[in-house]
Short mmCIF file of N, CA, C and O in Angstrom, two decimals:
data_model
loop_
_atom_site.label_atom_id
_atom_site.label_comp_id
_atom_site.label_asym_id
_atom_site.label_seq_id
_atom_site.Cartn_x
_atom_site.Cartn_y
_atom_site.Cartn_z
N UNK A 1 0.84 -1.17 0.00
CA UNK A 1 0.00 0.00 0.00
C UNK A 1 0.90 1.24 0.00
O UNK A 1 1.71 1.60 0.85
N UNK A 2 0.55 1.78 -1.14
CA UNK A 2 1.55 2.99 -0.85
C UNK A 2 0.95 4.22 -0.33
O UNK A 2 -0.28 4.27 -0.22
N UNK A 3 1.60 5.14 -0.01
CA UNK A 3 1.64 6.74 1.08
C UNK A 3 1.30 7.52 0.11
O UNK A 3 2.00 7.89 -0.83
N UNK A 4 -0.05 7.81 0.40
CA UNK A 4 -0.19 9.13 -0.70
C UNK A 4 0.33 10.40 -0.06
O UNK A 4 0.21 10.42 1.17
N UNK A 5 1.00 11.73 -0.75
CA UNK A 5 1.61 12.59 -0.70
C UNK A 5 1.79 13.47 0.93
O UNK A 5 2.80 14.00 1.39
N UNK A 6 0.24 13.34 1.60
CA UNK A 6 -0.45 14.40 2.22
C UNK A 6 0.77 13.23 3.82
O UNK A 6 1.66 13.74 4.51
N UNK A 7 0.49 12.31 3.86
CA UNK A 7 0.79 10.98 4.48
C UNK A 7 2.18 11.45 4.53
O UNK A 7 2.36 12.18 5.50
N UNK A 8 2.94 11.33 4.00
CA UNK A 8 4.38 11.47 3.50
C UNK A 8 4.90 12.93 3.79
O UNK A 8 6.09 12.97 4.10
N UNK A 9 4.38 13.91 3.77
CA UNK A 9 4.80 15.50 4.08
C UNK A 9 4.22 15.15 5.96
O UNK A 9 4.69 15.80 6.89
N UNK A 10 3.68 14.57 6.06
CA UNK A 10 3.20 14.59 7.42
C UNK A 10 4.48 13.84 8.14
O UNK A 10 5.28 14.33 8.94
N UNK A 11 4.44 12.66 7.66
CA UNK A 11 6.01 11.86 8.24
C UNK A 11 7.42 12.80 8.21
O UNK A 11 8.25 12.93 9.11
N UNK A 12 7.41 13.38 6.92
CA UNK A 12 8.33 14.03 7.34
C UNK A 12 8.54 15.17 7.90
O UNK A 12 9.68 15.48 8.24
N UNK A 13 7.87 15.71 8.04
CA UNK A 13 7.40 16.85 9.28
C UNK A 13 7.65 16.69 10.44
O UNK A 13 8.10 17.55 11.19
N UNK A 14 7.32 15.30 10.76
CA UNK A 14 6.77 15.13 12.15
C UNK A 14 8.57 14.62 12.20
O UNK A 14 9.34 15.16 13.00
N UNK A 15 9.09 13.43 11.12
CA UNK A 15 10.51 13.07 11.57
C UNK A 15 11.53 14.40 11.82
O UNK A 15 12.34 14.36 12.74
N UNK A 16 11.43 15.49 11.00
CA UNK A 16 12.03 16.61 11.50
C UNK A 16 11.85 17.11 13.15
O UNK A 16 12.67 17.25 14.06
N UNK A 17 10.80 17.26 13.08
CA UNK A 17 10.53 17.73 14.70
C UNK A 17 10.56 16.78 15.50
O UNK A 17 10.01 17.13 16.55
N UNK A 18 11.02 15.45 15.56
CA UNK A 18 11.27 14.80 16.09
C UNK A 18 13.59 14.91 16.58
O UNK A 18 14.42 15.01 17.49
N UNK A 19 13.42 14.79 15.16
CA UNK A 19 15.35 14.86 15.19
C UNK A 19 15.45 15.98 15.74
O UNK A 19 16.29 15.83 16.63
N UNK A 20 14.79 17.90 15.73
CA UNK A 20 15.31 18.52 16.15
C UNK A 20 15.04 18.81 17.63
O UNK A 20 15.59 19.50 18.49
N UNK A 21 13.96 18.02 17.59
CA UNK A 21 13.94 18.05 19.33
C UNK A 21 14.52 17.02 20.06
O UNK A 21 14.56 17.18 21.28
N UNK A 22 14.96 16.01 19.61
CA UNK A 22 16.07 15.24 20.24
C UNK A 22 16.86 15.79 20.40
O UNK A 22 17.26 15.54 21.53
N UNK A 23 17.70 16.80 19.76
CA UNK A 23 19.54 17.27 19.61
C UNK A 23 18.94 18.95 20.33
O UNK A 23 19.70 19.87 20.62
N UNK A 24 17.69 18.98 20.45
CA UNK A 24 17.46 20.17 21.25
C UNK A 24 17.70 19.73 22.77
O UNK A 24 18.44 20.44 23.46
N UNK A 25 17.01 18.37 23.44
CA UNK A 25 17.24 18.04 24.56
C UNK A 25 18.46 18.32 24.85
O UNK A 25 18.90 19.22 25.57
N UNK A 26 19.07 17.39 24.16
CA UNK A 26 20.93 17.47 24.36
C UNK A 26 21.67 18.52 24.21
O UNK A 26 22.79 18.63 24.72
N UNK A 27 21.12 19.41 23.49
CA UNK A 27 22.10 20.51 22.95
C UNK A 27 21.72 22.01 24.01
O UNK A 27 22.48 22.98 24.05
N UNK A 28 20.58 21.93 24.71
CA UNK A 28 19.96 23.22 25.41
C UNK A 28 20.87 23.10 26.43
O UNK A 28 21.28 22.01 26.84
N UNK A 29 21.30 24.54 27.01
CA UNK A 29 21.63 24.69 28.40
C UNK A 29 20.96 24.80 29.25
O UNK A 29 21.37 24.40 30.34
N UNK A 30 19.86 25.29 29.18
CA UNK A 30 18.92 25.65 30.18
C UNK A 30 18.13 24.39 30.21
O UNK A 30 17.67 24.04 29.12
N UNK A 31 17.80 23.38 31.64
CA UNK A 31 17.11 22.73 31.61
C UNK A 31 15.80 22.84 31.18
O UNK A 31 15.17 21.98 30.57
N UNK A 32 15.35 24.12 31.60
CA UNK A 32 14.02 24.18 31.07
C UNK A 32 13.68 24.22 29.28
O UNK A 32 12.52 23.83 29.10
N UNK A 33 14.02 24.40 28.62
CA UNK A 33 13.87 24.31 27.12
C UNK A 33 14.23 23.07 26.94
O UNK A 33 13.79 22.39 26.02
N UNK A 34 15.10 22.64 27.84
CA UNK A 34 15.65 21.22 27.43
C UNK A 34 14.11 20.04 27.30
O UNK A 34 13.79 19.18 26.48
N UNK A 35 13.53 20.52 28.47
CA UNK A 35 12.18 19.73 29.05
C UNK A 35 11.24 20.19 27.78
O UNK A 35 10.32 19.42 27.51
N UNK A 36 11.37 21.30 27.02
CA UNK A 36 10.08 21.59 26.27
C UNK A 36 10.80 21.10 25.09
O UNK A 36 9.89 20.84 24.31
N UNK A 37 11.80 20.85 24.55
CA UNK A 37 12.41 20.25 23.33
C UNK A 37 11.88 18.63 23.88
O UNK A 37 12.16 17.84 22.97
N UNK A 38 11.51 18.23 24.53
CA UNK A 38 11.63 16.89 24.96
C UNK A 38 9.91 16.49 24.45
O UNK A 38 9.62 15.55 23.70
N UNK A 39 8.63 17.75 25.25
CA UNK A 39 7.68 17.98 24.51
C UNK A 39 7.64 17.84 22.94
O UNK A 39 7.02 16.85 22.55
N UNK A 40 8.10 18.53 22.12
CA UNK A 40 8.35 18.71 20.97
C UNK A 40 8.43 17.32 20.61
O UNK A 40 7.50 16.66 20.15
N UNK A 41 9.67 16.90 20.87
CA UNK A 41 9.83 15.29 20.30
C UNK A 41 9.30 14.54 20.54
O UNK A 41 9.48 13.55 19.84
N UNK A 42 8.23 14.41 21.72
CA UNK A 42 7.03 13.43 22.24
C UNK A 42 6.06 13.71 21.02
O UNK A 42 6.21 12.97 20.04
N UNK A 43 4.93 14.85 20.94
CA UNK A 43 4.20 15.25 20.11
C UNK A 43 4.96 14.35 18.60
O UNK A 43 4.29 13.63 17.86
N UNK A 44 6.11 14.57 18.46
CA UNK A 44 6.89 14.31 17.04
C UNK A 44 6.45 12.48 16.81
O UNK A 44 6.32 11.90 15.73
N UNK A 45 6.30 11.94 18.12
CA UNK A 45 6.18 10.68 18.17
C UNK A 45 4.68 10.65 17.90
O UNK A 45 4.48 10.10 16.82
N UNK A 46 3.23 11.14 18.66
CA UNK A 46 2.55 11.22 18.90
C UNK A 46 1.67 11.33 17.35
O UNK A 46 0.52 10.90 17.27
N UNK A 47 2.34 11.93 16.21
CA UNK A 47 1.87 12.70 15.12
C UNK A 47 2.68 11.21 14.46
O UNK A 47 1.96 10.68 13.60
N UNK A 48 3.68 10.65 14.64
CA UNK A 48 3.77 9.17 13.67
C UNK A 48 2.65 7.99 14.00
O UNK A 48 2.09 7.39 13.08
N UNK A 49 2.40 7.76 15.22
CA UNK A 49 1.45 7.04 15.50
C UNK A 49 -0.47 7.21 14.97
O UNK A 49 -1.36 6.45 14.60
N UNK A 50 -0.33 8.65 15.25
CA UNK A 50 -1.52 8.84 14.27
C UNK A 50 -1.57 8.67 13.03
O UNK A 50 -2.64 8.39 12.50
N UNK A 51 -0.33 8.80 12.25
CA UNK A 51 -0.27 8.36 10.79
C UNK A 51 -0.30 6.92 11.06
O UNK A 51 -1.06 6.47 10.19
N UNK A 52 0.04 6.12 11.67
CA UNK A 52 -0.05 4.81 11.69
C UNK A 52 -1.25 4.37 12.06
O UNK A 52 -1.37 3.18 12.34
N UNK A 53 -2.40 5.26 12.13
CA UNK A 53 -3.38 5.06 13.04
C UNK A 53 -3.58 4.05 14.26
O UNK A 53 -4.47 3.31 14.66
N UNK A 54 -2.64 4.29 14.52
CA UNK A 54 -2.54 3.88 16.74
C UNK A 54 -2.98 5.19 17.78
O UNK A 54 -2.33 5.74 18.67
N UNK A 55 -4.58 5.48 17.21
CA UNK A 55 -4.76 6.58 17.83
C UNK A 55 -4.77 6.28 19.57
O UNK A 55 -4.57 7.25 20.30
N UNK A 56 -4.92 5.43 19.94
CA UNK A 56 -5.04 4.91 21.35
C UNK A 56 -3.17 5.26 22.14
O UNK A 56 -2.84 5.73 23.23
N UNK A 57 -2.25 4.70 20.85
CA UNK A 57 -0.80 4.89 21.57
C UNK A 57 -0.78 6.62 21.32
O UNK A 57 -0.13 7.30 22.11
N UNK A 58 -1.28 7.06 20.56
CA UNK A 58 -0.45 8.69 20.43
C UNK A 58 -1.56 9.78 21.63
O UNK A 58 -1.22 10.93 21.92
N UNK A 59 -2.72 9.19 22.14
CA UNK A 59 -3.36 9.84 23.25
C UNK A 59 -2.54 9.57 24.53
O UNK A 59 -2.23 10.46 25.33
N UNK A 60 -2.20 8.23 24.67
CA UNK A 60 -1.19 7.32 25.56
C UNK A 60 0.64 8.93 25.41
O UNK A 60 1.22 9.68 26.18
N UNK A 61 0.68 8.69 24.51
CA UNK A 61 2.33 9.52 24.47
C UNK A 61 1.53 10.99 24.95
O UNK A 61 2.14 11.77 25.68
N UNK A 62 0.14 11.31 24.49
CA UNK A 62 -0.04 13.13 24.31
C UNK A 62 -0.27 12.96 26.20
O UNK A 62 0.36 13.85 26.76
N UNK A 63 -0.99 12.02 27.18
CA UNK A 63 -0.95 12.69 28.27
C UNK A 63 -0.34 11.75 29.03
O UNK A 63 -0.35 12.11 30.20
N UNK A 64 0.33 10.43 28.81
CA UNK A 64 1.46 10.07 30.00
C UNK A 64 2.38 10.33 30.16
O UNK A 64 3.02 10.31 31.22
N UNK A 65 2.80 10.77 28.77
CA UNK A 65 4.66 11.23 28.99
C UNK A 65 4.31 13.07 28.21
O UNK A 65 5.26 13.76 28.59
N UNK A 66 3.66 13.66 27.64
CA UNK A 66 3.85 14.62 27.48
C UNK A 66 3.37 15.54 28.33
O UNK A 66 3.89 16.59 28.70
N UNK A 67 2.00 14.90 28.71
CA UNK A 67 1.30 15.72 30.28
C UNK A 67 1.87 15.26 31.04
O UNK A 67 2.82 16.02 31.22
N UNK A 68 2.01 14.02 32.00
CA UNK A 68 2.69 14.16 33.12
C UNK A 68 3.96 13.88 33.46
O UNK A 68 4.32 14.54 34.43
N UNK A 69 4.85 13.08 32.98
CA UNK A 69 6.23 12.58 33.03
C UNK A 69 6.56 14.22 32.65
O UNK A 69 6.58 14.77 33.75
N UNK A 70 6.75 14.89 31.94
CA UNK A 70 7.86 16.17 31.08
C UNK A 70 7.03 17.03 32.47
O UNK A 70 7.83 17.75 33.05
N UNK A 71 6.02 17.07 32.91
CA UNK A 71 5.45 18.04 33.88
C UNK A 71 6.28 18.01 34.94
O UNK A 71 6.74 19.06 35.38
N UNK A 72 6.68 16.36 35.69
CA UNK A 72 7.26 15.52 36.64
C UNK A 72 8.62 15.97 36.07
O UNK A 72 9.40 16.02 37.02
N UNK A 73 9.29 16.35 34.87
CA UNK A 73 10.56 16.86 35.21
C UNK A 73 10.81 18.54 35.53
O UNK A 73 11.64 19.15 36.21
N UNK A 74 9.93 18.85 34.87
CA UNK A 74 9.73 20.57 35.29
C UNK A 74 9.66 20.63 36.33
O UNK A 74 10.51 21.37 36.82
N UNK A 75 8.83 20.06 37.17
CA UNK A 75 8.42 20.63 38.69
C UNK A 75 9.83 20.22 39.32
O UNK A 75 10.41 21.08 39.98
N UNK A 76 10.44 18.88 39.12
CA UNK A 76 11.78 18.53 39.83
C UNK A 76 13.00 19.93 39.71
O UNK A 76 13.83 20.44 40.47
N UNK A 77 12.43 20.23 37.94
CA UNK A 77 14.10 21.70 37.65
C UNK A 77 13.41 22.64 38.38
O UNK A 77 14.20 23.27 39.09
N UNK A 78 12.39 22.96 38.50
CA UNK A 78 12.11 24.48 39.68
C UNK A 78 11.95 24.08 40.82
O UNK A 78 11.88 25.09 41.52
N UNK A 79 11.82 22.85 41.68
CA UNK A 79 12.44 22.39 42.75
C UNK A 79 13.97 23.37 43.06
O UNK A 79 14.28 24.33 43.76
N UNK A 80 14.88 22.14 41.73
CA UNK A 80 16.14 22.26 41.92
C UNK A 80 16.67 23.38 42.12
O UNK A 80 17.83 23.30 42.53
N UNK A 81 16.11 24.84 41.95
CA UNK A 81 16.32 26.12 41.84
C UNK A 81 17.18 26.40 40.50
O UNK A 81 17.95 27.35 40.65
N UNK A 82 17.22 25.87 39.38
CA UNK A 82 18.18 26.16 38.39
C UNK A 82 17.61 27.42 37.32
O UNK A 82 18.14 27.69 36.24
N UNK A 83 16.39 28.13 37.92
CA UNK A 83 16.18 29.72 37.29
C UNK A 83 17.23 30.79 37.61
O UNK A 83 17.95 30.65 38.60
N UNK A 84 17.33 31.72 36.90
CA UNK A 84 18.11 33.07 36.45
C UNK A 84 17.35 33.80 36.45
O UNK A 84 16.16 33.71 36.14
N UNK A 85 18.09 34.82 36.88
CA UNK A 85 17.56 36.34 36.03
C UNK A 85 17.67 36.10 34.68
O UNK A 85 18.51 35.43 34.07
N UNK A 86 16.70 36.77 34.27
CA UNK A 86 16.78 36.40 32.51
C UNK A 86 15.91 38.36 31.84
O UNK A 86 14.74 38.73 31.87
N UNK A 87 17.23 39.10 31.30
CA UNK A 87 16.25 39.83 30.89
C UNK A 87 15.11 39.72 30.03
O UNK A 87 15.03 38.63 29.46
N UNK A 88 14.24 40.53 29.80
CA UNK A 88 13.01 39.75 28.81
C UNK A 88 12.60 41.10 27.77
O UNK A 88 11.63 41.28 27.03
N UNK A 89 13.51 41.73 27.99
CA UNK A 89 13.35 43.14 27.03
C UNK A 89 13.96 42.49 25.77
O UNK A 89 13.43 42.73 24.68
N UNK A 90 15.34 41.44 25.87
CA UNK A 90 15.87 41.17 24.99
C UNK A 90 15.88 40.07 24.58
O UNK A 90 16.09 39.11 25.32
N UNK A 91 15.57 39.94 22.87
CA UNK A 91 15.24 38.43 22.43
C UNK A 91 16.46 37.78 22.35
O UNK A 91 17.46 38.16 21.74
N UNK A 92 16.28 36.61 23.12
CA UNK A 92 18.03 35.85 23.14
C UNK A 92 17.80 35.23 21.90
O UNK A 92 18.79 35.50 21.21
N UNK A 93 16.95 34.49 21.19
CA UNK A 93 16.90 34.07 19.95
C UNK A 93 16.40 35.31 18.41
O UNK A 93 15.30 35.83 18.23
N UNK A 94 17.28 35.42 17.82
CA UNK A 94 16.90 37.24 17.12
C UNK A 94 16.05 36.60 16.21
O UNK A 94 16.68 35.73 15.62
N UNK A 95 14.69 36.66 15.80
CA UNK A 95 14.01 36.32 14.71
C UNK A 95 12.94 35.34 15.32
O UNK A 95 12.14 34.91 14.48
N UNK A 96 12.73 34.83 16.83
CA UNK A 96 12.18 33.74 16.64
C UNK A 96 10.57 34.30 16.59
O UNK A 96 9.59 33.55 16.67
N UNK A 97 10.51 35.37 16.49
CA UNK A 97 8.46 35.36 16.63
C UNK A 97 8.08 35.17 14.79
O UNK A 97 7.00 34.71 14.41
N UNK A 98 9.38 35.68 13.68
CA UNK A 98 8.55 35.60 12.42
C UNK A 98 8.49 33.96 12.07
O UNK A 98 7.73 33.18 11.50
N UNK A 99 9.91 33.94 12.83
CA UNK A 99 9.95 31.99 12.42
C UNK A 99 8.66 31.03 12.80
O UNK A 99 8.10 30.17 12.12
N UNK A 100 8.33 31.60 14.42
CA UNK A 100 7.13 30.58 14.81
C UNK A 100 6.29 30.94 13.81
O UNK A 100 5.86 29.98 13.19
N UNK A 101 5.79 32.34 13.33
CA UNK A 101 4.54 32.50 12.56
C UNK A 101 4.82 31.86 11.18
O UNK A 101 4.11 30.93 10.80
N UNK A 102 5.67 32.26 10.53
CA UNK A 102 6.15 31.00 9.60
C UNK A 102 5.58 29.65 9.72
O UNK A 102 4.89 29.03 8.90
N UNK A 103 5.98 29.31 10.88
CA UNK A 103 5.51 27.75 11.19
C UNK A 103 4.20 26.93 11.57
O UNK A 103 3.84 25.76 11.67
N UNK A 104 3.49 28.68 11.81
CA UNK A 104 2.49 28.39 12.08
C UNK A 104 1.64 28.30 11.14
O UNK A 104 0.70 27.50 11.06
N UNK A 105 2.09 29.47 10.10
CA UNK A 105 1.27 29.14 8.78
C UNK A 105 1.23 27.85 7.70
O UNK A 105 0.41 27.32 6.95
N UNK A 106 2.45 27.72 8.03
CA UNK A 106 2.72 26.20 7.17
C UNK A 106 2.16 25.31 7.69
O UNK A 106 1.75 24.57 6.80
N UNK A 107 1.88 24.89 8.76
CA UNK A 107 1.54 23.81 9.80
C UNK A 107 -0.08 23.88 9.18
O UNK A 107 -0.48 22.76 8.90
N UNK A 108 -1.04 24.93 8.93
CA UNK A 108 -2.22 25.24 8.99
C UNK A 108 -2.02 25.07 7.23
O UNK A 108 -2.83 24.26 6.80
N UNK A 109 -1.33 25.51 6.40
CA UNK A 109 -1.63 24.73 5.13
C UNK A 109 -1.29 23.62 5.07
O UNK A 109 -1.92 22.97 4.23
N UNK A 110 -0.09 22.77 5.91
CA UNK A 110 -0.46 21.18 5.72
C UNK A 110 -1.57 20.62 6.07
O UNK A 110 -2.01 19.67 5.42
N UNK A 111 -2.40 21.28 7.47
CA UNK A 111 -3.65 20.56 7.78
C UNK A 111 -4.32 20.83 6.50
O UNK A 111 -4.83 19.81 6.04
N UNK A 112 -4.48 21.91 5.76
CA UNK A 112 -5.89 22.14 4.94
C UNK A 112 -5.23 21.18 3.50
O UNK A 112 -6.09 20.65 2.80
N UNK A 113 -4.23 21.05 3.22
CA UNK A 113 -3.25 19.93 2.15
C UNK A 113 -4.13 18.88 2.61
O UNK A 113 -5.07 18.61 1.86
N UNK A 114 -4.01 18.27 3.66
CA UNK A 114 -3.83 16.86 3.94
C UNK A 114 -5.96 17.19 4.05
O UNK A 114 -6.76 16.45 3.47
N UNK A 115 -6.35 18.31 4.85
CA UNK A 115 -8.04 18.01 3.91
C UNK A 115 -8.32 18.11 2.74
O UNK A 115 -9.42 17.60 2.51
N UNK A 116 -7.81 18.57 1.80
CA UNK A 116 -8.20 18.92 0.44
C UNK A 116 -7.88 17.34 -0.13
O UNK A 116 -8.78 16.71 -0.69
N UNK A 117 -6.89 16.91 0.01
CA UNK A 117 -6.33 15.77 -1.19
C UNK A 117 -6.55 14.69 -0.68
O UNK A 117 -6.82 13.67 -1.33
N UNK A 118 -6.43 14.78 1.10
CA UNK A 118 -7.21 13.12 1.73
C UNK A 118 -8.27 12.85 1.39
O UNK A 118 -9.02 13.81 1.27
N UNK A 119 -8.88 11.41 1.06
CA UNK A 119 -9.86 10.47 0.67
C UNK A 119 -10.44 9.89 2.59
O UNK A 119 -10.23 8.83 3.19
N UNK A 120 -11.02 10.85 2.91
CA UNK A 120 -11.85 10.19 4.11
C UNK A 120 -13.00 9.38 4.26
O UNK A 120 -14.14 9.81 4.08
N UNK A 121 -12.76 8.41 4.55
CA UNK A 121 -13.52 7.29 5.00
C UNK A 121 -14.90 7.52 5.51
O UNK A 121 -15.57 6.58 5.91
#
């Protein structure tokens, strides 16, 4: 059975945000982004399983390990006291609000891609 197009931009979407939130875990200094790159790559899992339609395992990944396990490590890093002063006047990442909207728009024409050209049951 082969992957029609809509199927296939979805996999690889989701395998991107999967790889970059793996090497985000590892690569962040700040524990806390580290924990939301970890989010990222759960969801990344969560969005293959729905293509596989294992909608039961990707509800299973969206609230055991993305709601409470990644919650269960947050609460442990603000336990640990590992916050800063952090100014907030200044964007430590330069560009990231056009990038998210970027991403956000694309994300919203793959959903309407994957309604236009999917064959629903």
């Amino acid at each position: 059975m082969a992957a029609t197009r809509p199927d296939a931009l979805t996999f690889v979407w989701a395998a991107v945000a999967i790889i970059a939130g793996a090497l985000g875990v590892v690569i962040a200094r700040n524990p806390v982004h580290s924990a939301l790159m970890l989010i990222m790559t759960l969801f990344g899992v969560a969005v293959i399983f729905i293509e596989l339609q294992a909608n039961f395992l990707a509800a299973v990944q969206v609230i055991v390990y993305a709601g409470a396990i990644v919650v269960l490590f947050l609460f442990v890093i603000m336990l640990l006291g590992v916050d800063k002063q952090e100014n907030l006047e200044t964007e430590p990442l330069w560009g990231q609000r056009p990038v998210a909207l970027a991403l956000v728009v694309l994300a919203l024409a793959g959903v309407l891609a994957l309604g236009i050209e999917a064959h629903w049951a």
